Coordinates of C-alpha atoms in Angstrom, one line a residue:
Chain A
M254 CA 102.8 70.3 50.0
S255 CA 101.2 73.7 49.5
L256 CA 103.2 76.8 48.7
M257 CA 102.6 78.2 52.1
D258 CA 103.9 74.9 53.7
K259 CA 107.1 75.1 51.7
L260 CA 107.6 78.8 52.5
F261 CA 107.1 78.1 56.2
I262 CA 109.7 75.4 56.1
L263 CA 112.1 77.5 54.1
F264 CA 111.9 80.7 56.2
G265 CA 111.9 78.5 59.3
G266 CA 115.0 76.8 58.2
I267 CA 116.8 80.1 57.4
C268 CA 115.8 81.6 60.7
G269 CA 117.1 78.5 62.4
L270 CA 120.4 78.8 60.6
L271 CA 120.7 82.5 61.5
A272 CA 119.8 81.7 65.1
I273 CA 122.7 79.2 65.3
A274 CA 125.0 81.7 63.6
S275 CA 123.9 84.4 66.1
M276 CA 124.7 82.1 69.0
I277 CA 128.1 81.2 67.6
G278 CA 128.8 84.9 67.1
L279 CA 127.8 85.7 70.6
A280 CA 130.0 82.9 72.0
L281 CA 132.9 84.1 69.8
S282 CA 132.6 87.7 71.0
R283 CA 132.8 86.5 74.6
S284 CA 135.9 84.3 74.1
T285 CA 137.9 86.5 71.6
T286 CA 140.5 88.7 73.2
S287 CA 143.1 89.5 70.5
E288 CA 142.6 92.8 68.6
T289 CA 142.5 91.3 65.1
G290 CA 140.3 88.5 66.3
R291 CA 137.9 91.0 67.8
A292 CA 137.7 93.0 64.5
T293 CA 136.8 89.8 62.6
V294 CA 134.2 88.7 65.2
D295 CA 132.6 92.2 65.2
N296 CA 132.4 92.1 61.5
L297 CA 130.9 88.6 61.6
N298 CA 128.3 89.7 64.1
A299 CA 127.5 92.8 62.0
R300 CA 127.1 90.6 59.0
I301 CA 124.7 88.2 60.8
G302 CA 122.7 91.1 62.1
A303 CA 122.4 92.5 58.6
W304 CA 121.3 89.0 57.4
W305 CA 118.4 89.0 59.8
V306 CA 117.3 92.3 58.4
M307 CA 117.7 91.2 54.8
V308 CA 115.7 88.0 55.3
A309 CA 113.0 90.0 57.1
I310 CA 112.7 92.5 54.2
F311 CA 112.5 89.6 51.7
A312 CA 109.9 87.8 53.8
V313 CA 107.7 90.9 54.1
S314 CA 108.0 91.7 50.4
F315 CA 107.0 88.2 49.5
G316 CA 104.1 88.3 51.9
L317 CA 102.8 91.4 50.1
G318 CA 102.9 89.8 46.7
R319 CA 104.5 90.1 43.3
G320 CA 104.1 93.9 43.1
A321 CA 106.1 94.4 46.3
T322 CA 108.8 91.9 45.2
V323 CA 109.2 93.8 41.9
L324 CA 109.4 97.0 43.8
L325 CA 112.0 95.6 46.3
F326 CA 114.2 94.6 43.4
A327 CA 113.7 98.0 41.7
L328 CA 114.9 99.6 44.9
T329 CA 117.8 97.2 45.0
S330 CA 118.7 98.2 41.4
F331 CA 118.3 101.9 42.3
Y332 CA 120.7 101.6 45.3
T333 CA 123.3 99.5 43.4
L334 CA 123.2 101.9 40.4
R335 CA 123.6 104.8 42.8
E336 CA 126.6 103.1 44.4
F337 CA 128.1 102.3 41.0
V338 CA 127.7 105.8 39.7
S339 CA 128.9 107.4 42.9
L340 CA 132.2 105.6 42.6
T341 CA 132.5 106.2 38.9
P342 CA 133.9 109.5 37.8
T343 CA 131.3 111.4 35.7
R344 CA 131.3 114.9 34.2
A345 CA 128.7 117.5 33.9
A346 CA 128.0 116.3 30.4
D347 CA 127.1 112.9 31.7
H348 CA 124.1 114.4 33.6
L349 CA 121.6 113.8 30.8
P350 CA 122.5 110.1 30.3
L351 CA 122.3 109.6 34.0
V352 CA 118.8 111.2 34.1
G353 CA 117.8 108.8 31.4
A354 CA 119.3 105.8 33.3
F355 CA 117.7 106.6 36.6
Y356 CA 114.4 108.1 35.7
L357 CA 113.6 106.4 32.4
L358 CA 115.3 103.1 31.9
L359 CA 115.3 101.8 35.5
P360 CA 111.5 102.3 36.0
L361 CA 110.7 101.1 32.5
Q362 CA 112.7 97.9 32.9
Y363 CA 110.8 97.0 36.1
W364 CA 107.5 98.0 34.6
L365 CA 108.2 95.5 31.8
V366 CA 108.9 92.9 34.4
W367 CA 105.7 93.7 36.2
I368 CA 103.6 93.5 33.0
D369 CA 105.6 90.5 31.8
W370 CA 106.6 91.9 28.4
Y371 CA 109.5 89.5 27.9
A372 CA 110.4 90.5 24.3
L373 CA 111.0 94.2 25.2
F374 CA 112.3 93.5 28.7
T375 CA 115.2 91.5 27.3
I376 CA 116.3 94.2 24.8
L377 CA 115.4 97.5 26.5
I378 CA 118.7 98.2 28.1
P379 CA 121.2 96.3 25.9
V380 CA 119.7 97.6 22.6
Y381 CA 117.7 100.8 23.2
G382 CA 119.6 101.9 26.3
F383 CA 122.8 101.3 24.3
L384 CA 121.5 103.7 21.6
L385 CA 119.9 106.2 23.9
L386 CA 122.7 106.9 26.4
P387 CA 125.5 107.9 23.9
S388 CA 123.0 110.0 22.0
L389 CA 122.1 111.9 25.2
A390 CA 125.8 112.2 26.1
A391 CA 126.7 113.5 22.7
L392 CA 124.0 116.2 22.8
R393 CA 126.1 118.2 25.3
G394 CA 129.1 118.2 22.9
D395 CA 131.7 117.1 25.4
T396 CA 133.9 114.6 23.5
G397 CA 136.6 114.1 26.2
Q398 CA 136.9 110.4 27.0
F399 CA 133.5 109.9 25.3
L400 CA 133.6 106.2 24.8
L401 CA 134.9 105.5 28.3
R402 CA 132.2 107.7 29.9
V403 CA 129.4 106.1 27.9
S404 CA 130.6 102.6 28.6
R405 CA 130.8 103.2 32.3
I406 CA 127.2 104.3 32.6
Q407 CA 126.1 101.6 30.2
W408 CA 127.8 98.8 32.0
G409 CA 126.7 100.0 35.3
L410 CA 123.1 100.0 34.0
M411 CA 123.6 96.5 32.6
L412 CA 124.9 95.1 35.9
T413 CA 122.7 96.8 38.3
V414 CA 119.4 97.1 36.5
F415 CA 119.3 94.7 33.5
C416 CA 120.9 91.8 35.3
I417 CA 119.3 92.2 38.7
S418 CA 115.9 92.6 37.1
H419 CA 116.1 89.0 35.9
A420 CA 115.7 87.8 39.5
P421 CA 112.1 89.1 40.0
A422 CA 111.4 88.2 36.3
L423 CA 111.6 84.5 37.4
I424 CA 108.2 85.0 39.0
T425 CA 106.7 85.6 35.5
L426 CA 107.9 82.3 34.0
D427 CA 105.1 79.9 33.1
I428 CA 106.2 76.4 34.0
A429 CA 103.7 73.6 33.4
G430 CA 102.6 71.9 36.6
Y431 CA 104.4 74.6 38.7
E432 CA 101.7 77.4 38.5
G433 CA 101.6 79.7 41.4
Q434 CA 105.0 78.6 42.8
E435 CA 107.3 80.6 40.6
F436 CA 108.3 82.7 43.6
L437 CA 110.2 79.7 44.9
L438 CA 112.6 79.9 41.9
L439 CA 113.6 83.3 43.1
F440 CA 114.0 81.9 46.6
F441 CA 116.2 79.1 45.1
L442 CA 118.4 81.5 43.2
I443 CA 118.9 83.9 46.1
T444 CA 119.5 81.1 48.7
V445 CA 122.1 79.3 46.5
A446 CA 123.9 82.5 45.5
Q447 CA 124.0 83.9 49.0
F448 CA 124.7 80.6 50.7
S449 CA 127.6 80.1 48.3
D450 CA 129.0 83.6 49.3
V451 CA 128.6 82.9 53.0
M452 CA 130.2 79.4 52.8
Q453 CA 133.1 80.8 50.6
Y454 CA 133.7 83.3 53.3
V455 CA 133.5 80.7 56.1
F456 CA 135.8 78.2 54.2
G457 CA 138.1 81.0 53.2
K458 CA 138.5 82.2 56.8
L459 CA 138.9 78.7 58.2
M460 CA 141.2 77.1 55.6
G461 CA 142.0 79.5 52.9
W462 CA 145.6 79.3 51.8
T463 CA 145.7 79.5 48.0
K464 CA 144.6 82.8 46.6
V465 CA 142.7 82.6 43.3
A466 CA 143.5 86.1 42.0
P467 CA 145.4 88.0 44.7
A468 CA 145.7 91.0 42.5
V469 CA 141.9 91.3 42.3
S470 CA 140.6 90.0 45.6
P471 CA 142.9 88.9 48.4
S472 CA 139.9 87.2 50.2
K473 CA 139.0 84.8 47.4
T474 CA 140.8 81.5 47.9
V475 CA 140.7 78.1 46.1
E476 CA 139.7 76.4 49.3
G477 CA 136.9 78.9 49.9
L478 CA 135.7 78.6 46.3
V479 CA 135.7 74.8 46.3
G480 CA 134.3 74.3 49.9
G481 CA 131.8 77.1 49.6
G482 CA 130.8 76.2 46.1
L483 CA 130.3 72.5 46.9
S484 CA 128.2 73.3 50.0
A485 CA 126.0 75.6 47.9
V486 CA 125.6 72.9 45.2
L487 CA 124.6 70.4 47.9
A488 CA 122.2 72.9 49.4
G489 CA 120.7 73.6 46.0
A490 CA 120.3 69.8 45.3
G491 CA 118.7 69.5 48.8
L492 CA 116.2 72.2 47.8
W493 CA 115.0 70.3 44.7
W494 CA 111.5 69.9 46.2
I495 CA 110.8 73.6 45.9
T496 CA 111.7 73.7 42.2
P497 CA 110.5 72.1 39.0
F498 CA 113.9 70.3 38.8
T499 CA 115.0 66.8 39.7
P500 CA 117.7 66.6 42.5
L501 CA 120.4 66.2 39.8
E502 CA 119.1 69.1 37.8
A503 CA 118.8 71.2 40.9
A504 CA 122.5 70.5 41.6
A505 CA 123.4 71.5 38.0
M506 CA 121.4 74.7 38.3
A507 CA 123.1 75.4 41.6
L508 CA 126.4 74.8 40.0
A509 CA 125.6 77.4 37.3
I510 CA 124.5 79.9 39.9
V511 CA 127.7 79.3 42.0
A512 CA 130.0 79.6 39.0
M513 CA 128.4 82.8 37.8
G514 CA 128.2 84.2 41.3
F515 CA 131.9 83.6 41.7
L516 CA 132.7 85.3 38.4
G517 CA 130.4 88.2 39.3
G518 CA 132.2 88.7 42.6
L519 CA 135.6 88.6 40.9
A520 CA 134.7 91.0 38.1
L521 CA 133.1 93.5 40.4
S522 CA 136.1 93.3 42.8
A523 CA 138.3 94.2 39.8
V524 CA 136.1 97.2 39.2
K525 CA 136.4 98.3 42.9
R526 CA 140.1 97.7 42.8
S527 CA 140.5 99.8 39.7
M528 CA 138.8 102.7 41.6
G529 CA 140.9 102.2 44.7
V530 CA 138.1 101.2 47.1
K531 CA 137.3 98.1 49.1
D532 CA 133.5 98.4 49.3
W533 CA 130.8 99.9 47.1
G534 CA 129.3 101.7 50.0
T535 CA 128.3 101.6 53.7
M536 CA 124.6 100.9 53.5
I537 CA 124.6 97.4 55.0
S538 CA 126.6 97.1 58.1
G539 CA 129.4 94.5 57.9
H540 CA 128.8 93.8 54.3
G541 CA 129.7 97.2 52.7
G542 CA 127.3 98.5 50.1
V543 CA 124.2 96.9 48.5
L544 CA 126.3 96.0 45.4
D545 CA 128.8 94.1 47.6
R546 CA 125.9 91.8 48.5
M547 CA 124.4 91.7 45.0
D548 CA 127.5 91.2 42.8
S549 CA 127.1 87.5 42.6
L550 CA 123.4 87.6 42.0
S551 CA 123.9 90.2 39.3
F552 CA 125.8 87.7 37.2
A553 CA 123.9 84.6 38.3
A554 CA 120.3 85.9 37.7
P555 CA 120.2 86.3 33.9
V556 CA 121.9 82.9 33.4
F557 CA 119.6 81.1 35.8
F558 CA 116.6 82.8 34.3
H559 CA 117.5 81.8 30.7
L560 CA 118.5 78.2 31.7
T561 CA 115.1 77.8 33.4
R562 CA 113.2 79.5 30.7
Y563 CA 114.9 77.5 27.9
F564 CA 114.6 74.0 29.5
Y565 CA 111.4 74.3 31.5
T566 CA 108.9 76.5 29.7
Chain B
M479 CA 105.9 117.2 57.7
I480 CA 107.6 119.0 54.8
E481 CA 110.8 118.9 56.9
T482 CA 110.6 115.1 57.2
L483 CA 109.7 114.8 53.6
L484 CA 112.6 116.9 52.4
I485 CA 115.1 115.0 54.6
A486 CA 113.7 111.6 53.3
L487 CA 114.0 112.8 49.7
T488 CA 117.5 114.0 50.3
R489 CA 118.5 110.7 51.9
F490 CA 116.9 108.7 49.1
L491 CA 118.5 110.6 46.3
V492 CA 121.9 111.6 47.5
G493 CA 122.4 110.0 50.9
G494 CA 124.1 113.0 52.5
Q495 CA 125.9 111.2 55.3
A496 CA 127.5 113.4 57.9
R497 CA 131.1 112.8 58.8
W498 CA 132.3 114.6 61.9
T499 CA 136.0 114.8 61.8
G500 CA 137.5 117.2 64.3
A501 CA 134.3 118.7 65.5
G502 CA 131.3 116.9 67.0
P503 CA 127.6 117.8 66.5
E504 CA 127.5 120.0 69.6
P505 CA 124.9 122.7 70.3
R506 CA 127.3 125.7 70.2
Q507 CA 127.1 128.9 68.2
R508 CA 128.8 128.1 64.9
I509 CA 129.4 129.4 61.4
Y510 CA 129.6 126.4 59.0
F511 CA 131.4 127.5 55.8
A512 CA 131.4 125.2 52.9
N513 CA 132.3 124.8 49.2
H514 CA 129.5 125.6 46.9
A515 CA 128.7 123.8 43.7
S516 CA 125.0 123.0 43.6
H517 CA 121.6 124.0 44.7
L518 CA 121.6 120.8 46.8
D519 CA 124.3 122.2 49.1
T520 CA 122.1 124.1 51.5
L521 CA 119.7 121.1 51.8
L522 CA 122.5 118.7 52.3
I523 CA 124.2 120.4 55.2
W524 CA 120.9 121.3 56.7
S525 CA 119.7 117.6 56.7
A526 CA 123.1 116.3 57.8
L527 CA 122.7 118.3 61.1
P528 CA 121.0 116.6 64.0
R529 CA 117.5 117.9 64.7
P530 CA 118.3 120.1 67.7
L531 CA 121.1 121.8 65.8
R532 CA 119.0 122.2 62.7
A533 CA 116.5 124.3 64.7
S534 CA 119.0 127.0 65.6
T535 CA 121.1 126.9 62.3
H536 CA 120.2 129.3 59.5
P537 CA 121.5 128.7 56.0
I538 CA 122.3 131.7 53.9
A539 CA 120.5 131.5 50.6
A540 CA 120.6 133.6 47.6
A541 CA 117.4 135.6 47.3
D542 CA 117.5 135.4 43.5
Y543 CA 117.1 131.6 43.6
W544 CA 115.5 130.7 46.9
G545 CA 113.3 133.8 47.1
S546 CA 111.7 133.2 43.7
G547 CA 108.6 131.2 43.4
N548 CA 106.2 130.5 46.2
I549 CA 107.1 126.9 47.0
R550 CA 110.9 127.6 47.0
R551 CA 110.4 130.7 49.1
H552 CA 108.2 128.8 51.6
I553 CA 110.7 126.0 51.9
A554 CA 113.6 128.5 52.3
L555 CA 112.0 130.6 54.9
K556 CA 109.7 128.3 56.8
V557 CA 111.3 124.9 56.6
L558 CA 115.0 125.6 56.3
N559 CA 114.9 128.8 58.4
A560 CA 117.1 130.4 55.7
V561 CA 118.3 134.0 55.6
L562 CA 117.8 135.4 52.2
V563 CA 120.5 137.7 50.9
E564 CA 120.6 139.9 47.8
R565 CA 123.8 139.0 46.0
S566 CA 123.5 142.0 43.7
A567 CA 122.7 144.5 46.5
K568 CA 124.3 147.9 46.2
G569 CA 125.3 150.1 49.1
P570 CA 128.1 150.4 51.6
P571 CA 130.5 147.5 51.8
G572 CA 129.2 144.9 54.2
A573 CA 125.6 146.1 54.1
A574 CA 124.5 142.7 52.8
L575 CA 125.7 141.1 56.0
A576 CA 123.2 142.9 58.2
P577 CA 120.7 140.0 58.3
L578 CA 123.5 137.6 59.1
R579 CA 124.7 139.8 62.0
G580 CA 121.2 139.8 63.2
V581 CA 121.1 136.0 63.4
L582 CA 124.5 135.7 65.1
S583 CA 123.7 138.4 67.7
E584 CA 120.6 136.5 68.6
G585 CA 122.8 133.4 69.3
G586 CA 121.9 131.5 66.1
S587 CA 124.3 129.6 63.9
L588 CA 124.9 130.1 60.2
I589 CA 125.6 128.0 57.1
L590 CA 127.4 130.0 54.5
F591 CA 129.1 129.5 51.2
P592 CA 131.9 132.1 51.1
E593 CA 132.6 131.6 47.4
G594 CA 129.4 133.5 46.9
T595 CA 128.4 131.6 43.8
R596 CA 128.4 128.0 42.7
G597 CA 131.6 126.7 41.1
S598 CA 132.2 123.6 39.1
E599 CA 135.6 122.6 40.5
R600 CA 136.3 119.9 43.1
L601 CA 138.1 122.4 45.3
P602 CA 136.6 125.8 46.3
G603 CA 137.5 129.0 44.5
P604 CA 138.6 132.3 46.3
F605 CA 136.4 133.3 49.3
K606 CA 134.6 136.5 49.6
S607 CA 135.2 138.7 52.6
G608 CA 131.9 138.2 54.5
L609 CA 133.3 135.3 56.5
Y610 CA 136.2 137.5 57.7
W611 CA 133.9 140.3 58.9
L612 CA 131.6 137.9 60.7
A613 CA 134.5 136.1 62.3
Q614 CA 135.8 139.4 63.6
D615 CA 132.6 140.6 64.9
F616 CA 131.5 137.4 66.6
P617 CA 134.6 135.9 68.2
D618 CA 132.7 133.4 70.2
A619 CA 131.2 131.6 67.2
E620 CA 133.1 128.5 66.2
L621 CA 134.2 128.5 62.5
I622 CA 133.6 125.0 61.1
P623 CA 135.0 124.2 57.7
T624 CA 132.7 121.9 55.8
Y625 CA 133.3 120.0 52.6
L626 CA 130.5 118.7 50.4
D627 CA 131.5 115.7 48.3
N628 CA 129.7 115.1 45.0
P629 CA 126.8 117.5 44.9
S630 CA 128.3 119.1 41.8
R631 CA 128.0 115.7 40.1
A632 CA 124.5 114.9 41.5
F633 CA 123.1 118.3 40.5
P634 CA 125.5 120.3 38.4
K635 CA 125.0 123.9 37.4
G636 CA 122.5 124.3 34.7
A637 CA 120.9 120.9 35.3
F638 CA 117.1 120.6 35.6
L639 CA 116.9 117.4 37.8
P640 CA 119.3 116.0 40.4
V641 CA 120.4 112.5 39.8
P642 CA 121.1 109.9 42.6
I643 CA 124.8 110.1 43.4
S644 CA 125.8 109.6 47.0
C645 CA 127.1 112.8 48.7
T646 CA 128.9 113.2 52.0
V647 CA 129.1 116.2 54.3
R648 CA 132.4 116.5 56.1
F649 CA 132.7 118.7 59.1
G650 CA 136.3 119.6 60.1
A651 CA 138.0 120.9 63.2
P652 CA 137.2 124.5 64.1
L653 CA 139.3 127.1 62.3
A654 CA 141.6 128.8 64.9
R655 CA 141.6 132.5 65.1
R656 CA 144.9 134.3 64.9
Q657 CA 145.7 137.7 66.4
G658 CA 146.1 140.4 63.9
E659 CA 145.7 138.3 60.8
E660 CA 145.1 140.1 57.5
K661 CA 141.8 139.6 55.7
D662 CA 143.3 137.9 52.6
E663 CA 145.5 135.6 54.7
F664 CA 142.5 134.5 56.8
L665 CA 140.3 133.9 53.8
E666 CA 143.0 131.8 52.1
R667 CA 143.5 129.8 55.3
A668 CA 139.8 129.2 55.6
R669 CA 139.6 128.1 52.0
Q670 CA 142.4 125.7 52.6
A671 CA 140.7 124.3 55.6
V672 CA 137.7 123.4 53.4
S673 CA 140.0 122.0 50.6
A674 CA 141.8 119.8 53.1
L675 CA 138.6 117.9 53.9
A676 CA 138.1 117.0 50.2
S677 CA 138.6 113.3 49.5
D678 CA 141.1 112.2 47.0
A679 CA 139.9 112.5 43.5
I680 CA 139.2 109.3 41.7
A681 CA 141.2 109.2 38.5

């Protein structure tokens, strides 16, 4: 099967799923009368609508090639970093490190992905960014809460730029016998991570009784995690034919993505909670901010990237 | 062209979402008065207004900043429809308000920053008297308190480049006029109307 055939099937399958979801949403919005039910259904329909848009953006960027895909993720990092910094208290003295983060490190990181300079890509932010940001912050001479301020910016940059940039970096992997199809790895990662999120939401709404960490996120339940996680692992195994993995390996990879995605969602919920907000922003209707959608991917991307790179290249 | 570009750039960098709480985006004569912390402020309010309102709304801009340099001057005068005022102008009290009175008597709306200069605090400092005199002379113009969230973080005083931090523009309910109110009392009430729109500070 050629790459185009595979993509045709994949995007066709996703559009089919979304079409079914849209019809269910429409039916629910006609039959629901109670006020709380209505709010849930409206949110559900907003989410489905936003999914159509996100899938369309992804399909177009892929159609335009690797440059567009790298650019799409650079923009994603830009918006998630903007959301992260907007919610994080900063002072005037943090301005210079923020300039460095937005205008130097973010573009540089994605440029390294684009030219496939792995050795520098993997240390730019954790090593050089780690040295640069506190240096820039210290230049202004404001020592108040210095460590706290530096670590906020640094961790934001790690999550939103460094981690997310591992997703498009999948395209640069050289896997024997898989040449020209690396984009499908990115597709696999995103599909499993997002499908897991959606199914956790569905299972949580339908039969979520036992909360995992009520103090952090009241919507995360054991039933949602197990049901959603298992469906995503099955979906991942069922997608083995687009990857260089066997069905069993694909299931194991999907399990790693699901586990990291869950932890990412939990950790970033804790950050939101510590700042007293529910969503990172308002950019994607029904979902909140971009980071609300990318939190699981942020944790899953580097792990999936390294597992694939270590075992298959 | 430049207008679209400026708005797109503002949206990309700092968002600048408009939140209408208490007043809607209606085409009435208005004086929007806001806290002032950044050179972004003028651009933010201007791009938060819907297009038809933008055409008849004139920001007040300091001549020493917006009037210097050809590009900045062009943007201020031709794109933003700004009224440039000399902050250091000497002369009889209220003389600096003449161009603003001109705009209002022709039916236009104004955006002004009654603090006069950029502050670095979350809540606005004391207001200068210009707003009082204009409110007295143009009783039909609605006084809309406006609060700008975050521009002081996105583009603090003394910074060279703005950084991308989401800002919001909150338009509040029109400030009611009270018969026989003293100048200082009015200005303090106006200042509090702006402060009341501020979101809770994140610890």
